[in-house]
Coordinates of C-alpha atoms and ligand atoms in Angstrom, one line a residue:
X21 CA 129.3 102.6 75.7
X22 CA 129.8 106.0 77.2
X23 CA 126.8 107.6 78.9
X24 CA 126.9 110.5 76.5
X25 CA 126.5 108.0 73.5
X26 CA 123.3 106.5 74.7
X27 CA 120.5 107.4 72.3
X28 CA 117.7 109.4 73.7
X29 CA 114.2 108.0 73.8
X30 CA 111.8 110.2 72.1
X31 CA 108.9 111.6 74.1
X32 CA 106.2 108.8 74.6
X33 CA 103.2 109.2 72.1
X34 CA 100.0 109.7 73.8
X35 CA 98.7 106.5 75.3
X36 CA 96.3 105.1 72.8
X37 CA 95.7 101.8 74.4
X38 CA 94.4 100.7 77.9
X39 CA 97.7 98.8 78.5
X40 CA 100.0 101.7 77.6
X41 CA 97.9 104.3 79.7
X42 CA 97.8 101.8 82.7
X43 CA 101.6 101.2 82.6
X44 CA 102.3 104.9 82.2
X45 CA 100.4 105.8 85.2
X46 CA 102.2 103.0 87.2
X47 CA 105.5 104.3 86.0
X48 CA 106.8 105.7 89.3
X49 CA 110.4 105.6 89.9
X50 CA 110.7 104.7 93.5
X51 CA 108.9 103.3 96.5
X52 CA 106.5 101.3 94.4
X53 CA 104.0 99.0 96.0
X54 CA 106.3 96.0 95.5
X55 CA 109.3 97.8 97.1
X56 CA 107.1 98.7 100.1
X57 CA 106.0 95.1 100.5
X58 CA 109.6 94.0 100.3
X59 CA 110.7 96.6 103.0
X60 CA 107.9 95.4 105.2
X61 CA 109.1 91.8 104.9
X62 CA 112.7 92.8 105.4
X63 CA 111.8 94.4 108.7
X64 CA 109.9 91.4 109.9
X65 CA 113.0 89.2 109.0
X66 CA 115.1 91.5 111.1
X67 CA 116.9 93.1 108.1
X68 CA 117.7 96.7 108.9
X69 CA 120.4 99.2 107.9
X70 CA 119.4 99.8 104.4
X71 CA 119.1 103.1 102.6
X72 CA 116.3 103.7 100.1
X73 CA 116.8 105.3 96.7
X74 CA 120.5 106.1 96.9
X75 CA 121.0 108.8 94.4
X76 CA 124.7 108.9 94.9
X77 CA 125.0 105.4 93.0
X78 CA 124.4 104.6 89.4
X79 CA 121.0 103.9 88.7
X80 CA 119.7 105.0 92.1
X81 CA 119.3 101.4 93.6
X82 CA 116.0 101.2 95.4
X83 CA 117.7 99.6 98.4
X84 CA 121.4 99.7 99.4
X85 CA 123.1 98.0 102.3
X86 CA 126.3 100.0 102.7
X87 CA 127.9 97.9 105.4
X88 CA 127.9 94.8 103.0
X89 CA 128.1 96.8 99.7
X90 CA 124.8 95.2 98.4
X91 CA 122.5 97.2 96.0
X92 CA 119.0 95.9 95.3
X93 CA 117.0 96.9 92.4
X94 CA 113.1 96.1 92.7
X95 CA 112.2 96.0 89.0
X96 CA 108.8 96.1 87.6
X97 CA 108.0 93.2 85.2
X98 CA 106.7 95.4 82.3
X99 CA 109.1 98.3 82.4
X100 CA 112.3 96.2 82.9
X101 CA 111.1 93.2 80.8
X102 CA 111.1 90.3 83.3
X103 CA 111.8 87.0 81.5
X104 CA 108.3 85.7 82.5
X105 CA 106.1 88.6 82.2
X106 CA 107.9 91.2 80.2
X107 CA 107.2 89.9 76.8
X108 CA 103.9 91.6 76.0
X109 CA 104.0 94.9 73.9
X110 CA 101.3 97.5 73.6
X111 CA 99.5 96.9 70.3
X112 CA 99.9 100.5 69.2
X113 CA 103.1 102.5 68.9
X114 CA 104.9 99.0 69.1
X115 CA 108.1 100.3 67.6
X116 CA 108.3 103.2 70.2
X117 CA 107.9 100.6 73.1
X118 CA 110.4 98.1 71.5
X119 CA 113.0 100.8 71.5
X120 CA 112.0 102.1 75.0
X121 CA 112.3 98.6 76.5
X122 CA 115.5 97.9 74.8
X123 CA 117.1 101.1 76.3
X124 CA 115.6 100.4 79.6
X125 CA 117.3 97.0 79.7
X126 CA 120.6 98.4 78.5
X127 CA 120.4 101.0 81.1
X128 CA 119.8 98.5 83.7
X129 CA 122.8 96.4 82.6
X130 CA 125.0 99.5 82.4
X131 CA 124.1 100.4 86.0
X132 CA 124.8 97.0 87.3
X133 CA 128.1 97.1 85.5
X134 CA 129.0 100.5 86.9
X135 CA 128.1 99.4 90.4
X136 CA 130.2 96.2 90.2
X137 CA 133.0 98.2 89.0
X138 CA 133.0 100.2 92.2
X139 CA 132.7 97.3 94.3
X140 CA 128.9 96.7 94.9
X141 CA 127.2 93.4 94.6
X142 CA 124.0 93.8 92.5
X143 CA 120.8 92.0 93.2
X144 CA 117.7 92.4 91.0
X145 CA 114.4 91.5 92.5
X146 CA 111.4 91.1 90.1
X147 CA 108.0 92.5 91.0
X148 CA 106.4 89.1 90.3
X149 CA 108.8 87.4 93.0
X150 CA 107.5 89.8 95.5
X151 CA 104.0 89.1 94.5
X152 CA 104.6 85.5 94.9
X153 CA 106.1 85.8 98.3
X154 CA 108.0 88.8 99.6
X155 CA 109.2 86.8 102.6
X156 CA 111.0 84.3 100.4
X157 CA 112.8 87.4 98.7
X158 CA 113.5 89.0 102.0
X159 CA 115.1 85.8 103.3
X160 CA 117.2 85.5 100.3
X161 CA 118.5 89.0 100.9
X162 CA 119.1 88.2 104.6
X163 CA 121.2 85.3 103.7
X164 CA 123.2 87.2 101.2
X165 CA 123.9 89.9 103.8
X166 CA 125.0 87.1 106.3
X167 CA 127.4 85.7 103.7
X168 CA 128.9 89.2 102.9
X169 CA 129.4 90.3 106.4
Ligands
ZN224 ZN1 107.6 88.9 86.3

């Protein structure tokens, strides 16, 4: 699908549930809590040389390792619909949220496809993986970089 053919999401309705207002407040695009925790763990694992929020690449990956062509997205479970925690829908405006999440997921897939097409490896890290243990995630990235270089 061409970028121009992607349907636009209508403006969100005013938040009318606790869940909706909570997640809308949390909807910060970059340098979220989980991303900062991951960066801290990467530093302690000796993993350096990444760039944050690279706007020159499709989807503005949260972390990019240019030398190894690895792009990392840190995805919030709710917004990006993690398989474990992204199943709950707000009780009001349900059809709006369903559409919103469907388009979010489609955009994530499209960005990953575009990145792979220009030679990047794409890694998606879920917020819950970082919550569980950021060091495990950092170690996974370190090993991937070691294989790539
Ligand atoms: Zn999750």
